[in-house]
Tab-separated table of C-alpha atoms in Angstrom:
chain	number	residue	atom	x	y	z
E	29	UNK	CA	6.290	18.222	0.223
E	30	UNK	CA	5.829	14.718	1.349
E	31	UNK	CA	8.383	12.308	0.029
E	32	UNK	CA	9.612	8.695	0.350
E	33	UNK	CA	13.049	7.431	-1.046
E	34	UNK	CA	14.150	3.961	-1.453
E	35	UNK	CA	16.271	2.213	-4.047
E	36	UNK	CA	14.596	0.880	-7.244
E	37	UNK	CA	16.361	-2.410	-7.296
E	38	UNK	CA	18.497	-4.751	-5.304
E	39	UNK	CA	20.004	-8.205	-5.895
E	40	UNK	CA	21.189	-10.589	-3.322
E	41	UNK	CA	22.237	-14.272	-2.921
E	42	UNK	CA	20.085	-17.230	-1.330
E	43	UNK	CA	21.283	-17.563	2.336
E	44	UNK	CA	22.517	-13.921	2.552
E	45	UNK	CA	21.501	-10.859	4.331
E	46	UNK	CA	20.300	-7.763	2.707
E	47	UNK	CA	19.445	-4.482	4.028
E	48	UNK	CA	16.692	-2.109	2.353
E	49	UNK	CA	16.958	1.534	3.040
E	50	UNK	CA	14.147	4.125	3.143
E	51	UNK	CA	14.365	7.743	3.852
E	52	UNK	CA	11.140	9.972	4.563
E	53	UNK	CA	9.783	13.388	4.847
E	54	UNK	CA	6.302	13.973	5.696
E	55	UNK	CA	4.131	16.509	7.353
E	56	UNK	CA	4.100	14.998	10.891
E	57	UNK	CA	5.056	11.411	11.619
E	58	UNK	CA	2.745	8.757	13.205
E	59	UNK	CA	4.770	5.466	12.010
E	60	UNK	CA	6.964	3.747	9.469
E	61	UNK	CA	5.375	0.690	7.572
E	62	UNK	CA	6.964	-2.058	5.601
E	63	UNK	CA	4.959	-4.018	3.045
E	64	UNK	CA	5.859	-7.062	0.739
E	65	UNK	CA	4.443	-7.266	-2.587
E	66	UNK	CA	4.980	-10.301	-5.102
E	67	UNK	CA	4.279	-9.634	-8.488
E	68	UNK	CA	0.588	-9.475	-9.577
E	69	UNK	CA	-0.271	-9.668	-6.043
E	70	UNK	CA	-1.460	-7.398	-3.302
E	71	UNK	CA	0.807	-5.794	-0.703
E	72	UNK	CA	1.018	-7.676	2.641
E	73	UNK	CA	2.060	-5.934	6.116
E	74	UNK	CA	5.362	-6.747	7.469
E	75	UNK	CA	6.122	-4.359	10.051
E	76	UNK	CA	5.436	-1.152	11.860
E	77	UNK	CA	7.704	1.052	13.677
E	78	UNK	CA	6.765	4.270	15.759
E	79	UNK	CA	9.634	4.263	18.069
E	80	UNK	CA	13.232	4.393	17.593
E	81	UNK	CA	15.047	1.220	17.349
E	82	UNK	CA	14.919	-2.196	16.173
E	83	UNK	CA	11.790	-4.749	15.610
E	84	UNK	CA	12.605	-8.070	15.024
E	85	UNK	CA	10.170	-10.450	13.599
E	86	UNK	CA	11.694	-13.939	12.712
E	87	UNK	CA	14.123	-13.546	9.522
E	88	UNK	CA	12.646	-10.090	8.920
E	89	UNK	CA	13.837	-6.718	11.274
E	90	UNK	CA	13.003	-3.417	10.609
E	91	UNK	CA	14.894	-0.081	12.176
E	92	UNK	CA	13.573	3.336	12.683
E	93	UNK	CA	15.516	6.637	13.359
E	94	UNK	CA	12.977	9.634	13.819
E	95	UNK	CA	15.467	12.162	14.022
E	96	UNK	CA	17.250	11.116	10.716
E	97	UNK	CA	13.850	10.268	8.992
E	98	UNK	CA	15.359	6.785	8.039
E	99	UNK	CA	14.434	3.348	8.309
E	100	UNK	CA	15.572	-0.007	6.857
E	101	UNK	CA	14.455	-3.479	6.678
E	102	UNK	CA	16.836	-6.255	7.245
E	103	UNK	CA	16.221	-9.900	5.576
E	104	UNK	CA	18.454	-12.476	6.815
E	105	UNK	CA	18.814	-16.126	5.432
E	106	UNK	CA	17.263	-15.360	2.306
E	107	UNK	CA	15.212	-17.670	0.324
E	108	UNK	CA	14.048	-17.653	-3.347
E	109	UNK	CA	10.595	-16.958	-2.147
E	110	UNK	CA	11.735	-13.533	-0.689
E	111	UNK	CA	11.902	-12.122	-4.277
E	112	UNK	CA	9.395	-9.500	-4.346
E	113	UNK	CA	9.086	-5.534	-3.996
E	114	UNK	CA	9.451	-4.187	-0.608
E	115	UNK	CA	7.276	-1.014	-0.177
E	116	UNK	CA	8.000	1.663	2.508
E	117	UNK	CA	5.424	3.896	3.700
E	118	UNK	CA	5.073	6.775	6.410
E	119	UNK	CA	1.877	7.586	8.197
E	120	UNK	CA	1.570	11.320	8.267
E	121	UNK	CA	-0.124	13.732	10.545
E	122	UNK	CA	-3.552	12.950	8.948
E	123	UNK	CA	-3.168	9.274	9.413
E	124	UNK	CA	-2.633	8.936	5.726
E	125	UNK	CA	-0.067	6.678	4.495
E	126	UNK	CA	2.505	8.030	1.981
E	127	UNK	CA	4.241	5.307	0.119
E	128	UNK	CA	7.532	4.819	-1.662
E	129	UNK	CA	7.920	3.436	-5.342
E	130	UNK	CA	9.163	0.283	-3.885
E	131	UNK	CA	12.316	-1.727	-3.965
E	132	UNK	CA	12.276	-5.038	-6.273
E	133	UNK	CA	14.503	-7.523	-4.355
E	134	UNK	CA	16.115	-10.299	-6.915
E	135	UNK	CA	17.288	-13.358	-5.198
E	136	UNK	CA	19.903	-15.395	-7.109
E	137	UNK	CA	20.855	-18.937	-6.215
P	1	UNK	CA	-16.064	-14.223	1.925
P	2	UNK	CA	-12.679	-13.625	3.848
P	3	UNK	CA	-10.834	-10.345	4.091
P	4	UNK	CA	-11.248	-8.125	1.084
P	5	UNK	CA	-12.786	-9.116	-2.293
P	6	UNK	CA	-12.610	-6.888	-5.224
P	7	UNK	CA	-14.391	-7.114	-8.715
P	8	UNK	CA	-13.761	-7.325	-11.493
P	9	UNK	CA	-10.008	-8.822	-11.462
P	10	UNK	CA	-9.408	-7.090	-14.866
P	11	UNK	CA	-11.357	-4.949	-17.396
P	12	UNK	CA	-10.799	-3.291	-20.703
P	13	UNK	CA	-12.803	-0.159	-21.079
P	14	UNK	CA	-13.353	2.254	-23.835
P	15	UNK	CA	-12.710	5.889	-23.124
P	16	UNK	CA	-15.656	7.637	-22.047
P	17	UNK	CA	-17.352	4.918	-20.544
P	18	UNK	CA	-18.403	4.796	-16.826
P	19	UNK	CA	-17.007	2.042	-14.582
P	20	UNK	CA	-17.540	1.021	-11.186
P	21	UNK	CA	-14.900	-1.090	-9.287
P	22	UNK	CA	-16.535	-3.103	-6.212
P	23	UNK	CA	-14.620	-3.482	-3.030
P	24	UNK	CA	-16.492	-5.491	-0.129
P	25	UNK	CA	-14.609	-6.598	3.220
P	26	UNK	CA	-16.150	-8.760	5.915
P	27	UNK	CA	-13.833	-7.728	8.717
P	28	UNK	CA	-16.425	-4.915	9.887
P	29	UNK	CA	-13.302	-2.491	9.312
P	30	UNK	CA	-14.535	1.215	9.855
P	31	UNK	CA	-11.760	2.653	7.510
P	32	UNK	CA	-11.355	1.998	3.663
P	33	UNK	CA	-9.194	3.160	1.079
P	34	UNK	CA	-8.948	3.032	-2.770
P	35	UNK	CA	-5.262	3.523	-4.411
P	36	UNK	CA	-3.817	3.146	-7.488
P	37	UNK	CA	-0.453	1.881	-8.572
P	38	UNK	CA	1.408	2.684	-11.584
P	39	UNK	CA	4.909	1.424	-12.442
P	40	UNK	CA	7.736	3.332	-10.937
P	41	UNK	CA	5.374	5.302	-8.586
P	42	UNK	CA	4.319	4.433	-5.019
P	43	UNK	CA	0.595	3.821	-4.017
P	44	UNK	CA	-1.408	6.896	-4.536
P	45	UNK	CA	-4.568	7.249	-2.364
P	46	UNK	CA	-7.518	8.241	-4.406
P	47	UNK	CA	-10.306	8.418	-1.813
P	48	UNK	CA	-10.813	7.094	1.669
P	49	UNK	CA	-13.786	6.618	4.010
P	50	UNK	CA	-13.147	6.608	8.021
P	51	UNK	CA	-16.562	5.402	8.747
P	52	UNK	CA	-19.762	4.469	6.924
P	53	UNK	CA	-21.550	7.741	5.622
P	54	UNK	CA	-18.392	9.694	5.176
P	55	UNK	CA	-15.600	9.822	2.481
P	56	UNK	CA	-12.766	12.044	1.911
P	57	UNK	CA	-10.199	12.788	-1.023
P	58	UNK	CA	-6.939	11.545	-1.210
P	59	UNK	CA	-3.756	12.607	-3.259
P	60	UNK	CA	-5.387	12.111	-6.750
P	61	UNK	CA	-9.201	12.233	-6.648
P	62	UNK	CA	-10.121	13.871	-9.994
P	63	UNK	CA	-12.233	11.727	-12.184
P	64	UNK	CA	-13.127	9.389	-9.608
P	65	UNK	CA	-16.179	9.338	-6.852
P	66	UNK	CA	-16.913	6.818	-4.263
P	67	UNK	CA	-19.753	6.229	-1.730
P	68	UNK	CA	-19.922	4.488	1.707
P	69	UNK	CA	-23.353	3.434	2.217
P	70	UNK	CA	-22.638	0.714	4.731
P	71	UNK	CA	-19.629	-0.510	6.533
P	72	UNK	CA	-18.599	-3.416	4.228
P	73	UNK	CA	-18.949	-1.806	0.649
P	74	UNK	CA	-16.719	0.962	-0.770
P	75	UNK	CA	-17.272	1.168	-4.658
P	76	UNK	CA	-15.060	3.396	-6.693
P	77	UNK	CA	-16.619	5.022	-10.096
P	78	UNK	CA	-14.847	6.372	-12.899
P	79	UNK	CA	-17.709	8.627	-14.512
P	80	UNK	CA	-16.133	8.827	-18.020
P	81	UNK	CA	-12.791	6.938	-18.105
P	82	UNK	CA	-9.601	8.186	-19.859
P	83	UNK	CA	-6.409	6.482	-20.848
P	84	UNK	CA	-4.336	7.947	-17.931
P	85	UNK	CA	-6.866	6.033	-15.804
P	86	UNK	CA	-5.188	2.775	-16.920
P	87	UNK	CA	-3.741	1.216	-13.694
P	88	UNK	CA	-4.135	-1.361	-11.051
P	89	UNK	CA	-6.447	-0.392	-8.387
P	90	UNK	CA	-6.232	-1.586	-4.782
P	91	UNK	CA	-8.825	-1.348	-2.231
P	92	UNK	CA	-7.495	-1.557	1.465
P	93	UNK	CA	-9.315	-1.479	4.745
P	94	UNK	CA	-8.270	-0.849	8.653
P	95	UNK	CA	-9.865	-1.355	11.845
P	96	UNK	CA	-9.964	2.582	11.999
P	97	UNK	CA	-8.161	5.396	10.466
P	98	UNK	CA	-5.281	5.361	13.066
P	99	UNK	CA	-4.798	1.779	12.956
P	100	UNK	CA	-1.393	0.261	12.304
P	101	UNK	CA	-2.093	-2.023	9.688
P	102	UNK	CA	-4.169	-1.996	6.326
P	103	UNK	CA	-5.269	-5.268	4.685
P	104	UNK	CA	-5.268	-5.124	0.763
P	105	UNK	CA	-7.570	-6.642	-1.629
P	106	UNK	CA	-6.401	-8.558	-4.541
P	107	UNK	CA	-6.513	-5.559	-6.907
P	108	UNK	CA	-8.159	-4.835	-10.263
P	109	UNK	CA	-6.251	-4.187	-13.367
P	110	UNK	CA	-8.067	-1.447	-15.604
P	111	UNK	CA	-7.172	-0.623	-19.092
P	112	UNK	CA	-8.773	2.359	-20.846
P	113	UNK	CA	-8.489	2.414	-24.455
């Protein structure tokens, strides 16, 4: 079966760094996405990885290891506005997104 | 219109009633999707359309139908609503079915009593 695993909830301090992990098992693989979703709002795209390695975009970075079926999202210099759910999703061989349940990130002052 | 719009924003519906959720995009994207999002679960794909005139079933299609008469509109119909269809429904679109990014509408919160 297809499965995405990520922690349900994490807590971090404003100004700190946090890493949100995601493991995936899919039928085929065409890339790994991270989306941000604030409470009551729609998901918005953060990053896409299809090759192994680290992609950096400002305060956010995303890493992929295809051989391990593993990705992480790294958030630096945390701000209160980063409090949100972070959704990991893998694109399978049919180009359909398989979604994790999301990690709720709580930022404390 | 800018991006994707959905209507209604929220709805309370009696079980057994028919309901159509509307979705319109102005980005001329070929591919469109309907998801439901339930607490503790990931987004689950209900139906999708890779181009106008074609549709396909996702992970949880039972009880739902869609049509894609043109590029911009992708309505989702519940023929006879049941309480288990209480959820938040998101419509999304992408340039093509193999595109890197999906753009989401604001969602419709549906409660079936």
